[in-house]
């Protein structure tokens, strides 16, 4: 596991990829179209779990780890949460700040790693989200541990990423990057994909109990996403700090 204090858990090449295309972040037809399309479904998944906890997002203190240009971050702010978005890409954060301004939303954006933020802010957030980010870091277990440190006991932490299966190679890399060109070629590295059993094991090592896991299925014809039982490709987890 990455040492929290010395080597930052950042892959500069990965950050550079996002820096390069950051200006497209809010273009609904550009490279981030898949994130815009999936966003309502992940917001629905989050809201459903918050409601099951007999809570609401309004005035809750939330942090979005690896927030990029702020697609999910803004949705959470619109639901009334007090939101912090952190990322290690300067350009995505500049885009996020500008867009929040245009949307008249107050969001605290910071260029900091999850690990450093966790050292500053131990158990101060009611909820943590970390979407489509773990597959871009050298040590995902270290980010999961930091998310667990950031959240208050009893709070929810949401992760989404890609499963490491033959099917995810065929759909997320061959189909999405090479054939359909839904995302730029080279966006994902199959070696960095994470099996749900592995993610859950890392979460549990960090006092996060997985309370729900759902697949996110994409239909390229209708361009719709839906939650489904099969976790073979994209999936989302809801964990609770014990
Ligand atoms: N979570 C957002 C963006 C996903 S794209 C969403 O789902 O809408 C992945 C993001 O992770 C990029 O913005 C990238 O800059 C960021 N990222 C990659 N490595 C990171 C790290 N080590 N620390 C913080 N952010 C990182």
mmCIF file with all atom_site columns, N, CA, C and O in Angstrom, residues 86 97 164 169 190:
data_model
loop_
_atom_site.group_PDB
_atom_site.id
_atom_site.type_symbol
_atom_site.label_atom_id
_atom_site.label_alt_id
_atom_site.label_comp_id
_atom_site.label_asym_id
_atom_site.label_entity_id
_atom_site.label_seq_id
_atom_site.pdbx_PDB_ins_code
_atom_site.Cartn_x
_atom_site.Cartn_y
_atom_site.Cartn_z
_atom_site.occupancy
_atom_site.B_iso_or_equiv
_atom_site.pdbx_formal_charge
_atom_site.auth_seq_id
_atom_site.auth_comp_id
_atom_site.auth_asym_id
_atom_site.auth_atom_id
_atom_site.pdbx_PDB_model_num
ATOM 1  N N  . UNK A 1 86  ? -12.572 16.921 -4.853  1.00 0.00 ? 86  UNK A N  1
ATOM 2  C CA . UNK A 1 86  ? -11.099 16.897 -4.921  1.00 0.00 ? 86  UNK A CA 1
ATOM 3  C C  . UNK A 1 86  ? -10.650 16.086 -6.120  1.00 0.00 ? 86  UNK A C  1
ATOM 4  O O  . UNK A 1 86  ? -11.295 15.103 -6.516  1.00 0.00 ? 86  UNK A O  1
ATOM 5  N N  . UNK A 1 97  ? -14.617 24.574 -11.505 1.00 0.00 ? 97  UNK A N  1
ATOM 6  C CA . UNK A 1 97  ? -14.842 25.840 -10.779 1.00 0.00 ? 97  UNK A CA 1
ATOM 7  C C  . UNK A 1 97  ? -15.637 26.813 -11.638 1.00 0.00 ? 97  UNK A C  1
ATOM 8  O O  . UNK A 1 97  ? -16.576 27.450 -11.165 1.00 0.00 ? 97  UNK A O  1
ATOM 9  N N  . UNK A 1 164 ? -12.894 -6.597 -13.620 1.00 0.00 ? 164 UNK A N  1
ATOM 10 C CA . UNK A 1 164 ? -11.830 -7.193 -14.436 1.00 0.00 ? 164 UNK A CA 1
ATOM 11 C C  . UNK A 1 164 ? -12.300 -8.538 -14.983 1.00 0.00 ? 164 UNK A C  1
ATOM 12 O O  . UNK A 1 164 ? -12.115 -9.581 -14.340 1.00 0.00 ? 164 UNK A O  1
ATOM 13 N N  . UNK A 1 169 ? -13.304 -6.312 -20.891 1.00 0.00 ? 169 UNK A N  1
ATOM 14 C CA . UNK A 1 169 ? -12.285 -5.995 -21.902 1.00 0.00 ? 169 UNK A CA 1
ATOM 15 C C  . UNK A 1 169 ? -12.957 -5.778 -23.255 1.00 0.00 ? 169 UNK A C  1
ATOM 16 O O  . UNK A 1 169 ? -12.695 -4.800 -23.955 1.00 0.00 ? 169 UNK A O  1
ATOM 17 N N  . UNK A 1 190 ? -7.033  -2.356 -18.933 1.00 0.00 ? 190 UNK A N  1
ATOM 18 C CA . UNK A 1 190 ? -7.762  -3.491 -18.349 1.00 0.00 ? 190 UNK A CA 1
ATOM 19 C C  . UNK A 1 190 ? -7.092  -4.026 -17.088 1.00 0.00 ? 190 UNK A C  1
ATOM 20 O O  . UNK A 1 190 ? -7.761  -4.502 -16.167 1.00 0.00 ? 190 UNK A O  1
#
